Amino acid sequence: MPHTGSCLCGSVQIKIDSTEEKQIACHCTDCQHTSGSAHSTNILPKISQVHFTGDVKEYNSKASSGNTVTRVFCGTCGSALAHESKAFGDSMAVQTGNLPDFRSIPFAAELFVKDRWTGIPQIPESDQAQTMPDA
């Protein structure tokens, strides 16, 4: 079953052509900045399975690894939608907050737990990685 959703204002529609059964929480400082929160929540579908329609914009930045990260967001409301990096290979990190299905889909892992904010507990039964695991 594909996953569908939209940005906050509805200008961008999102469709993922795969069924994702787990999601990832990322505590890296880049995700903290772009989410405006303590972490982001993501899935990693193949780029070919991710479809955006509407007012999509991109912003490139350098990660601590030196890799360029392309951030995808709504050009109207600014909702973070996804990000691409060579670290993900042929996949893309898609933020799950825009996809209602993920309210009930469990977490498989937490990344960059070294940057987790004090007071944010470990997600039960999720793998813990200090940084980005090797692909």
Short mmCIF file of N, CA, C and O in Angstrom, two decimals:
data_model
loop_
_atom_site.label_atom_id
_atom_site.label_comp_id
_atom_site.label_asym_id
_atom_site.label_seq_id
_atom_site.Cartn_x
_atom_site.Cartn_y
_atom_site.Cartn_z
N MET A 1 0.85 -1.19 0.00
CA MET A 1 0.00 0.00 0.00
C MET A 1 0.90 1.24 0.00
O MET A 1 1.74 1.38 0.87
N PRO A 2 0.70 2.13 -0.95
CA PRO A 2 1.51 3.35 -0.95
C PRO A 2 1.10 4.27 0.21
O PRO A 2 0.01 4.17 0.76
N HIS A 3 2.03 5.16 0.55
CA HIS A 3 1.77 6.16 1.58
C HIS A 3 1.56 7.49 0.89
O HIS A 3 2.29 7.83 -0.05
N THR A 4 0.58 8.27 1.35
CA THR A 4 0.32 9.57 0.77
C THR A 4 0.17 10.61 1.86
O THR A 4 -0.15 10.30 3.01
N GLY A 5 0.42 11.87 1.48
CA GLY A 5 0.26 12.96 2.41
C GLY A 5 0.49 14.28 1.71
O GLY A 5 0.51 14.35 0.48
N SER A 6 0.65 15.32 2.51
CA SER A 6 0.87 16.65 1.95
C SER A 6 1.62 17.50 2.95
O SER A 6 1.78 17.14 4.13
N CYS A 7 2.05 18.66 2.48
CA CYS A 7 2.68 19.63 3.37
C CYS A 7 1.59 20.31 4.21
O CYS A 7 0.40 20.03 4.05
N LEU A 8 1.98 21.23 5.06
CA LEU A 8 1.04 21.92 5.95
C LEU A 8 -0.05 22.66 5.19
O LEU A 8 -1.23 22.57 5.53
N CYS A 9 0.31 23.38 4.12
CA CYS A 9 -0.68 24.19 3.39
C CYS A 9 -1.40 23.42 2.31
O CYS A 9 -2.38 23.91 1.74
N GLY A 10 -0.94 22.21 1.98
CA GLY A 10 -1.56 21.40 0.95
C GLY A 10 -1.07 21.68 -0.46
O GLY A 10 -1.54 21.07 -1.41
N SER A 11 -0.10 22.59 -0.62
CA SER A 11 0.42 22.92 -1.95
C SER A 11 1.24 21.79 -2.56
O SER A 11 1.36 21.71 -3.78
N VAL A 12 1.83 20.94 -1.72
CA VAL A 12 2.62 19.82 -2.21
C VAL A 12 1.97 18.52 -1.76
O VAL A 12 1.66 18.34 -0.58
N GLN A 13 1.75 17.65 -2.72
CA GLN A 13 1.24 16.31 -2.46
C GLN A 13 2.42 15.33 -2.51
O GLN A 13 3.31 15.48 -3.35
N ILE A 14 2.39 14.34 -1.64
CA ILE A 14 3.48 13.36 -1.53
C ILE A 14 2.88 11.97 -1.74
O ILE A 14 1.85 11.64 -1.15
N LYS A 15 3.57 11.17 -2.54
CA LYS A 15 3.18 9.76 -2.70
C LYS A 15 4.44 8.91 -2.66
O LYS A 15 5.41 9.20 -3.35
N ILE A 16 4.42 7.88 -1.83
CA ILE A 16 5.51 6.92 -1.73
C ILE A 16 4.97 5.60 -2.27
O ILE A 16 3.99 5.06 -1.74
N ASP A 17 5.59 5.06 -3.33
CA ASP A 17 5.11 3.85 -3.98
C ASP A 17 5.63 2.57 -3.34
O ASP A 17 5.80 1.56 -4.02
N SER A 18 5.88 2.60 -2.07
CA SER A 18 6.32 1.39 -1.37
C SER A 18 5.61 1.35 -0.02
O SER A 18 5.10 2.36 0.45
N THR A 19 5.59 0.18 0.56
CA THR A 19 5.03 0.05 1.89
C THR A 19 6.17 0.02 2.89
O THR A 19 7.00 -0.90 2.85
N GLU A 20 6.25 1.02 3.70
CA GLU A 20 7.29 1.12 4.72
C GLU A 20 6.68 0.70 6.05
O GLU A 20 5.62 1.21 6.44
N GLU A 21 7.34 -0.22 6.75
CA GLU A 21 6.78 -0.75 7.99
C GLU A 21 7.52 -0.27 9.23
O GLU A 21 7.13 -0.60 10.34
N LYS A 22 8.58 0.50 9.04
CA LYS A 22 9.36 1.05 10.15
C LYS A 22 9.81 2.45 9.76
O LYS A 22 9.93 2.77 8.59
N GLN A 23 10.08 3.27 10.76
CA GLN A 23 10.64 4.58 10.52
C GLN A 23 11.85 4.82 11.40
O GLN A 23 12.15 4.02 12.28
N ILE A 24 12.55 5.91 11.13
CA ILE A 24 13.81 6.24 11.79
C ILE A 24 13.69 7.62 12.41
O ILE A 24 13.16 8.54 11.78
N ALA A 25 14.21 7.79 13.61
CA ALA A 25 14.35 9.11 14.22
C ALA A 25 15.80 9.53 14.08
O ALA A 25 16.70 8.75 14.40
N CYS A 26 16.04 10.74 13.59
CA CYS A 26 17.40 11.24 13.45
C CYS A 26 17.59 12.46 14.35
O CYS A 26 16.83 13.43 14.26
N HIS A 27 18.61 12.39 15.19
CA HIS A 27 18.90 13.45 16.16
C HIS A 27 20.06 14.35 15.72
O HIS A 27 20.54 15.15 16.52
N CYS A 28 20.53 14.23 14.46
CA CYS A 28 21.67 15.05 14.03
C CYS A 28 21.30 16.53 14.08
O CYS A 28 20.12 16.90 14.02
N THR A 29 22.31 17.37 14.19
CA THR A 29 22.04 18.80 14.32
C THR A 29 21.41 19.38 13.05
O THR A 29 20.61 20.31 13.13
N ASP A 30 21.72 18.83 11.87
CA ASP A 30 21.05 19.30 10.65
C ASP A 30 19.55 19.03 10.72
O ASP A 30 18.74 19.90 10.37
N CYS A 31 19.16 17.84 11.15
CA CYS A 31 17.74 17.53 11.27
C CYS A 31 17.07 18.36 12.36
O CYS A 31 15.91 18.75 12.23
N GLN A 32 17.80 18.67 13.42
CA GLN A 32 17.25 19.56 14.44
C GLN A 32 16.96 20.93 13.84
O GLN A 32 15.89 21.51 14.08
N HIS A 33 17.89 21.45 13.04
CA HIS A 33 17.68 22.76 12.42
C HIS A 33 16.51 22.75 11.45
O HIS A 33 15.67 23.65 11.47
N THR A 34 16.48 21.74 10.56
CA THR A 34 15.45 21.75 9.53
C THR A 34 14.07 21.37 10.04
O THR A 34 13.07 21.76 9.45
N SER A 35 14.01 20.62 11.14
CA SER A 35 12.71 20.28 11.71
C SER A 35 12.24 21.31 12.72
O SER A 35 11.05 21.36 13.05
N GLY A 36 13.17 22.13 13.22
CA GLY A 36 12.82 23.09 14.25
C GLY A 36 12.48 22.39 15.56
O GLY A 36 11.75 22.91 16.40
N SER A 37 13.03 21.18 15.76
CA SER A 37 12.70 20.36 16.92
C SER A 37 13.91 19.54 17.34
O SER A 37 15.00 19.73 16.83
N ALA A 38 13.70 18.60 18.23
CA ALA A 38 14.78 17.78 18.77
C ALA A 38 15.27 16.72 17.79
O ALA A 38 16.39 16.23 17.92
N HIS A 39 14.45 16.34 16.82
CA HIS A 39 14.83 15.31 15.85
C HIS A 39 13.85 15.32 14.69
O HIS A 39 12.80 15.96 14.75
N SER A 40 14.20 14.60 13.64
CA SER A 40 13.27 14.38 12.54
C SER A 40 12.86 12.91 12.54
O SER A 40 13.53 12.07 13.13
N THR A 41 11.76 12.61 11.87
CA THR A 41 11.32 11.23 11.70
C THR A 41 11.25 10.96 10.21
O THR A 41 10.72 11.77 9.44
N ASN A 42 11.82 9.83 9.78
CA ASN A 42 12.05 9.59 8.36
C ASN A 42 11.86 8.13 7.97
O ASN A 42 11.94 7.24 8.81
N ILE A 43 11.67 7.94 6.66
CA ILE A 43 11.78 6.64 6.02
C ILE A 43 12.80 6.79 4.89
O ILE A 43 13.13 7.91 4.50
N LEU A 44 13.30 5.67 4.38
CA LEU A 44 14.30 5.70 3.31
C LEU A 44 13.86 4.89 2.09
O LEU A 44 14.48 3.88 1.74
N PRO A 45 12.81 5.34 1.40
CA PRO A 45 12.42 4.63 0.18
C PRO A 45 13.37 4.95 -0.98
O PRO A 45 14.13 5.92 -0.92
N LYS A 46 13.33 4.15 -2.02
CA LYS A 46 14.10 4.42 -3.24
C LYS A 46 13.62 5.75 -3.84
O LYS A 46 12.41 6.05 -3.80
N ILE A 47 14.54 6.52 -4.37
CA ILE A 47 14.19 7.81 -4.98
C ILE A 47 13.11 7.62 -6.04
O ILE A 47 12.17 8.43 -6.14
N SER A 48 13.19 6.54 -6.81
CA SER A 48 12.22 6.30 -7.88
C SER A 48 10.81 6.06 -7.35
O SER A 48 9.84 6.13 -8.10
N GLN A 49 10.67 5.78 -6.04
CA GLN A 49 9.36 5.52 -5.44
C GLN A 49 8.76 6.74 -4.77
O GLN A 49 7.67 6.66 -4.20
N VAL A 50 9.45 7.88 -4.83
CA VAL A 50 9.01 9.11 -4.16
C VAL A 50 8.53 10.10 -5.21
O VAL A 50 9.25 10.41 -6.16
N HIS A 51 7.31 10.61 -5.02
CA HIS A 51 6.73 11.55 -5.98
C HIS A 51 6.18 12.77 -5.25
O HIS A 51 5.37 12.62 -4.33
N PHE A 52 6.61 13.95 -5.68
CA PHE A 52 6.10 15.21 -5.15
C PHE A 52 5.42 15.94 -6.30
O PHE A 52 5.94 15.99 -7.41
N THR A 53 4.27 16.52 -6.04
CA THR A 53 3.63 17.41 -7.01
C THR A 53 3.32 18.71 -6.29
O THR A 53 2.90 18.70 -5.13
N GLY A 54 3.56 19.81 -6.97
CA GLY A 54 3.27 21.12 -6.37
C GLY A 54 4.50 21.99 -6.27
O GLY A 54 5.50 21.77 -6.97
N ASP A 55 4.44 22.96 -5.38
CA ASP A 55 5.45 24.01 -5.24
C ASP A 55 6.64 23.54 -4.42
O ASP A 55 6.80 23.91 -3.25
N VAL A 56 7.48 22.69 -5.02
CA VAL A 56 8.63 22.11 -4.33
C VAL A 56 9.88 22.95 -4.58
O VAL A 56 10.16 23.35 -5.71
N LYS A 57 10.62 23.23 -3.53
CA LYS A 57 11.89 23.96 -3.61
C LYS A 57 12.98 23.09 -3.01
O LYS A 57 12.72 22.16 -2.26
N GLU A 58 14.25 23.43 -3.32
CA GLU A 58 15.39 22.70 -2.79
C GLU A 58 16.42 23.66 -2.22
O GLU A 58 16.53 24.81 -2.68
N TYR A 59 17.17 23.17 -1.22
CA TYR A 59 18.26 23.92 -0.62
C TYR A 59 19.40 22.95 -0.38
O TYR A 59 19.20 21.88 0.20
N ASN A 60 20.62 23.30 -0.83
CA ASN A 60 21.79 22.45 -0.63
C ASN A 60 22.63 22.96 0.53
O ASN A 60 22.86 24.16 0.65
N SER A 61 23.08 22.02 1.37
CA SER A 61 23.97 22.36 2.47
C SER A 61 24.99 21.23 2.62
O SER A 61 24.84 20.16 2.05
N LYS A 62 26.04 21.49 3.39
CA LYS A 62 27.08 20.47 3.65
C LYS A 62 26.81 19.84 5.00
O LYS A 62 26.63 20.52 6.01
N ALA A 63 26.81 18.51 5.02
CA ALA A 63 26.70 17.76 6.28
C ALA A 63 28.07 17.71 6.94
O ALA A 63 29.09 18.03 6.31
N SER A 64 28.12 17.30 8.19
CA SER A 64 29.40 17.19 8.90
C SER A 64 30.34 16.21 8.21
O SER A 64 31.56 16.30 8.34
N SER A 65 29.78 15.29 7.42
CA SER A 65 30.59 14.33 6.65
C SER A 65 31.27 14.98 5.46
O SER A 65 32.16 14.40 4.85
N GLY A 66 30.82 16.18 5.09
CA GLY A 66 31.32 16.85 3.89
C GLY A 66 30.43 16.62 2.68
O GLY A 66 30.60 17.26 1.65
N ASN A 67 29.47 15.68 2.79
CA ASN A 67 28.55 15.40 1.70
C ASN A 67 27.56 16.56 1.53
O ASN A 67 27.14 17.17 2.51
N THR A 68 27.17 16.81 0.29
CA THR A 68 26.10 17.77 0.04
C THR A 68 24.77 17.09 0.33
O THR A 68 24.53 15.95 -0.09
N VAL A 69 23.91 17.78 1.07
CA VAL A 69 22.57 17.30 1.36
C VAL A 69 21.60 18.25 0.67
O VAL A 69 21.68 19.46 0.86
N THR A 70 20.73 17.69 -0.15
CA THR A 70 19.71 18.48 -0.82
C THR A 70 18.42 18.36 -0.03
O THR A 70 17.84 17.27 0.07
N ARG A 71 17.99 19.45 0.58
CA ARG A 71 16.76 19.51 1.36
C ARG A 71 15.61 19.89 0.44
O ARG A 71 15.71 20.83 -0.33
N VAL A 72 14.52 19.15 0.52
CA VAL A 72 13.34 19.39 -0.30
C VAL A 72 12.24 19.90 0.63
O VAL A 72 11.98 19.30 1.67
N PHE A 73 11.60 21.02 0.24
CA PHE A 73 10.60 21.63 1.11
C PHE A 73 9.51 22.30 0.27
O PHE A 73 9.70 22.55 -0.93
N CYS A 74 8.38 22.62 0.89
CA CYS A 74 7.30 23.32 0.22
C CYS A 74 7.70 24.78 0.04
O CYS A 74 8.09 25.44 1.01
N GLY A 75 7.59 25.28 -1.19
CA GLY A 75 7.93 26.67 -1.47
C GLY A 75 6.92 27.66 -0.94
O GLY A 75 7.19 28.86 -0.92
N THR A 76 5.76 27.20 -0.50
CA THR A 76 4.73 28.09 0.03
C THR A 76 4.77 28.15 1.56
O THR A 76 4.95 29.22 2.13
N CYS A 77 4.66 27.00 2.22
CA CYS A 77 4.60 27.00 3.69
C CYS A 77 5.92 26.64 4.36
O CYS A 77 6.07 26.82 5.56
N GLY A 78 6.89 26.10 3.59
CA GLY A 78 8.19 25.76 4.14
C GLY A 78 8.29 24.40 4.80
O GLY A 78 9.34 24.05 5.34
N SER A 79 7.23 23.61 4.77
CA SER A 79 7.29 22.27 5.39
C SER A 79 8.46 21.46 4.82
O SER A 79 8.62 21.37 3.60
N ALA A 80 9.26 20.88 5.72
CA ALA A 80 10.33 19.97 5.30
C ALA A 80 9.69 18.71 4.76
O ALA A 80 8.82 18.11 5.40
N LEU A 81 10.12 18.27 3.57
CA LEU A 81 9.53 17.10 2.93
C LEU A 81 10.48 15.92 2.86
O LEU A 81 10.09 14.79 3.11
N ALA A 82 11.75 16.19 2.49
CA ALA A 82 12.70 15.10 2.27
C ALA A 82 14.11 15.66 2.16
O ALA A 82 14.29 16.89 2.08
N HIS A 83 15.08 14.77 2.13
CA HIS A 83 16.45 15.17 1.81
C HIS A 83 17.20 14.01 1.16
O HIS A 83 16.92 12.85 1.41
N GLU A 84 18.11 14.39 0.27
CA GLU A 84 18.92 13.45 -0.48
C GLU A 84 20.39 13.68 -0.15
O GLU A 84 20.81 14.81 0.07
N SER A 85 21.16 12.60 -0.15
CA SER A 85 22.60 12.66 0.07
C SER A 85 23.21 11.39 -0.51
O SER A 85 22.55 10.34 -0.53
N LYS A 86 24.47 11.48 -0.95
CA LYS A 86 25.10 10.25 -1.47
C LYS A 86 25.22 9.20 -0.37
O LYS A 86 25.33 8.01 -0.67
N ALA A 87 25.13 9.60 0.89
CA ALA A 87 25.17 8.63 1.99
C ALA A 87 23.98 7.68 1.95
O ALA A 87 24.04 6.58 2.49
N PHE A 88 22.87 8.08 1.28
CA PHE A 88 21.67 7.26 1.20
C PHE A 88 21.65 6.38 -0.06
O PHE A 88 20.67 5.67 -0.28
N GLY A 89 22.67 6.47 -0.90
CA GLY A 89 22.69 5.68 -2.14
C GLY A 89 21.54 6.06 -3.04
O GLY A 89 21.31 7.24 -3.31
N ASP A 90 20.76 5.06 -3.48
CA ASP A 90 19.63 5.34 -4.38
C ASP A 90 18.32 5.56 -3.62
O ASP A 90 17.24 5.49 -4.19
N SER A 91 18.44 5.88 -2.33
CA SER A 91 17.26 6.17 -1.50
C SER A 91 17.22 7.65 -1.13
O SER A 91 18.19 8.38 -1.34
N MET A 92 16.11 8.05 -0.55
CA MET A 92 15.88 9.42 -0.12
C MET A 92 15.24 9.38 1.26
O MET A 92 14.36 8.55 1.50
N ALA A 93 15.65 10.26 2.15
CA ALA A 93 15.01 10.35 3.46
C ALA A 93 13.77 11.23 3.31
O ALA A 93 13.87 12.40 2.93
N VAL A 94 12.62 10.66 3.60
CA VAL A 94 11.35 11.39 3.51
C VAL A 94 10.83 11.58 4.93
O VAL A 94 10.70 10.61 5.68
N GLN A 95 10.52 12.84 5.29
CA GLN A 95 10.01 13.12 6.62
C GLN A 95 8.60 12.55 6.76
O GLN A 95 7.74 12.80 5.93
N THR A 96 8.39 11.81 7.83
CA THR A 96 7.11 11.11 8.01
C THR A 96 6.02 11.96 8.65
O THR A 96 4.86 11.56 8.62
N GLY A 97 6.35 13.11 9.18
CA GLY A 97 5.33 13.97 9.79
C GLY A 97 4.28 14.44 8.80
O GLY A 97 3.19 14.85 9.20
N ASN A 98 4.58 14.39 7.51
CA ASN A 98 3.64 14.79 6.47
C ASN A 98 2.80 13.62 5.94
O ASN A 98 1.99 13.81 5.05
N LEU A 99 3.04 12.44 6.47
CA LEU A 99 2.38 11.21 6.00
C LEU A 99 1.58 10.60 7.15
O LEU A 99 2.15 9.95 8.03
N PRO A 100 0.27 10.79 7.21
CA PRO A 100 -0.53 10.37 8.35
C PRO A 100 -0.40 8.90 8.75
O PRO A 100 -0.55 8.58 9.93
N ASP A 101 -0.10 8.00 7.80
CA ASP A 101 0.04 6.58 8.13
C ASP A 101 1.05 6.34 9.26
O ASP A 101 0.94 5.37 10.01
N PHE A 102 2.05 7.20 9.34
CA PHE A 102 3.16 6.95 10.25
C PHE A 102 2.85 7.26 11.70
O PHE A 102 3.68 7.01 12.58
N ARG A 103 1.67 7.73 11.98
CA ARG A 103 1.27 7.92 13.38
C ARG A 103 1.23 6.59 14.12
O ARG A 103 1.38 6.54 15.33
N SER A 104 1.03 5.50 13.36
CA SER A 104 0.92 4.18 14.00
C SER A 104 1.98 3.19 13.52
O SER A 104 1.85 1.99 13.76
N ILE A 105 3.03 3.67 12.86
CA ILE A 105 4.09 2.80 12.39
C ILE A 105 5.29 2.93 13.33
O ILE A 105 5.73 4.03 13.63
N PRO A 106 5.80 1.81 13.84
CA PRO A 106 6.87 1.85 14.85
C PRO A 106 8.23 2.32 14.29
O PRO A 106 8.45 2.33 13.08
N PHE A 107 9.11 2.64 15.21
CA PHE A 107 10.48 3.04 14.87
C PHE A 107 11.41 1.84 14.92
O PHE A 107 11.33 1.02 15.83
N ALA A 108 12.30 1.77 13.94
CA ALA A 108 13.30 0.71 13.89
C ALA A 108 14.62 1.17 14.48
O ALA A 108 15.38 0.37 15.01
N ALA A 109 14.91 2.47 14.36
CA ALA A 109 16.23 2.96 14.77
C ALA A 109 16.19 4.44 15.10
O ALA A 109 15.31 5.18 14.66
N GLU A 110 17.20 4.83 15.87
CA GLU A 110 17.50 6.23 16.13
C GLU A 110 18.95 6.46 15.71
O GLU A 110 19.83 5.67 16.06
N LEU A 111 19.17 7.52 14.95
CA LEU A 111 20.50 7.87 14.47
C LEU A 111 21.01 9.12 15.18
O LEU A 111 20.22 9.95 15.62
N PHE A 112 22.32 9.24 15.26
CA PHE A 112 22.99 10.38 15.91
C PHE A 112 22.49 10.58 17.34
O PHE A 112 22.26 11.69 17.79
N VAL A 113 22.39 9.46 18.07
CA VAL A 113 21.94 9.55 19.46
C VAL A 113 22.94 10.33 20.32
O VAL A 113 22.58 10.83 21.38
N LYS A 114 24.16 10.50 19.84
CA LYS A 114 25.14 11.33 20.55
C LYS A 114 24.66 12.77 20.64
O LYS A 114 25.08 13.51 21.53
N ASP A 115 23.76 13.18 19.73
CA ASP A 115 23.23 14.55 19.71
C ASP A 115 21.81 14.63 20.28
O ASP A 115 21.17 15.68 20.21
N ARG A 116 21.32 13.50 20.83
CA ARG A 116 19.96 13.50 21.40
C ARG A 116 19.88 14.50 22.55
O ARG A 116 20.79 14.58 23.37
N TRP A 117 18.81 15.26 22.60
CA TRP A 117 18.63 16.24 23.66
C TRP A 117 18.42 15.55 25.01
O TRP A 117 17.76 14.51 25.09
N THR A 118 18.96 16.14 26.04
CA THR A 118 18.74 15.68 27.41
C THR A 118 17.23 15.69 27.67
O THR A 118 16.55 16.63 27.30
N GLY A 119 16.72 14.66 28.29
CA GLY A 119 15.30 14.58 28.60
C GLY A 119 14.48 13.87 27.54
O GLY A 119 13.32 13.55 27.78
N ILE A 120 15.07 13.61 26.36
CA ILE A 120 14.38 12.83 25.31
C ILE A 120 14.80 11.38 25.51
O ILE A 120 15.96 11.04 25.33
N PRO A 121 13.87 10.50 25.90
CA PRO A 121 14.25 9.11 26.15
C PRO A 121 14.48 8.32 24.86
O PRO A 121 14.00 8.68 23.79
N GLN A 122 15.21 7.23 25.00
CA GLN A 122 15.39 6.28 23.90
C GLN A 122 14.02 5.72 23.51
O GLN A 122 13.18 5.47 24.37
N ILE A 123 13.81 5.55 22.21
CA ILE A 123 12.57 4.92 21.75
C ILE A 123 12.70 3.42 22.02
O ILE A 123 13.64 2.78 21.54
N PRO A 124 11.78 2.84 22.78
CA PRO A 124 11.88 1.42 23.13
C PRO A 124 11.97 0.53 21.88
O PRO A 124 11.31 0.78 20.87
N GLU A 125 12.82 -0.48 21.99
CA GLU A 125 12.99 -1.51 20.96
C GLU A 125 13.52 -0.98 19.64
O GLU A 125 13.38 -1.63 18.60
N SER A 126 14.15 0.20 19.65
CA SER A 126 14.76 0.71 18.41
C SER A 126 16.28 0.61 18.53
O SER A 126 16.84 0.77 19.60
N ASP A 127 16.92 0.31 17.39
CA ASP A 127 18.38 0.28 17.36
C ASP A 127 18.91 1.69 17.61
O ASP A 127 18.28 2.68 17.23
N GLN A 128 20.07 1.76 18.23
CA GLN A 128 20.68 3.04 18.58
C GLN A 128 22.03 3.18 17.86
O GLN A 128 22.88 2.31 17.98
N ALA A 129 22.20 4.28 17.11
CA ALA A 129 23.46 4.52 16.40
C ALA A 129 24.00 5.89 16.78
O ALA A 129 23.25 6.87 16.76
N GLN A 130 25.27 5.94 17.15
CA GLN A 130 25.89 7.20 17.55
C GLN A 130 25.96 8.19 16.39
O GLN A 130 25.87 9.40 16.59
N THR A 131 26.13 7.68 15.16
CA THR A 131 26.20 8.51 13.96
C THR A 131 25.40 7.81 12.86
O THR A 131 24.52 7.03 13.16
N MET A 132 25.76 8.07 11.61
CA MET A 132 25.10 7.42 10.47
C MET A 132 25.77 6.07 10.22
O MET A 132 26.98 6.03 9.98
N PRO A 133 25.01 4.98 10.29
CA PRO A 133 25.62 3.67 9.99
C PRO A 133 26.09 3.61 8.53
O PRO A 133 25.54 4.31 7.68
N ASP A 134 27.09 2.80 8.27
CA ASP A 134 27.54 2.62 6.90
C ASP A 134 26.44 1.97 6.08
O ASP A 134 25.76 1.08 6.55
N ALA A 135 26.29 2.47 4.86
CA ALA A 135 25.24 1.94 3.98
C ALA A 135 25.62 0.58 3.43
O ALA A 135 26.72 0.19 3.37
#
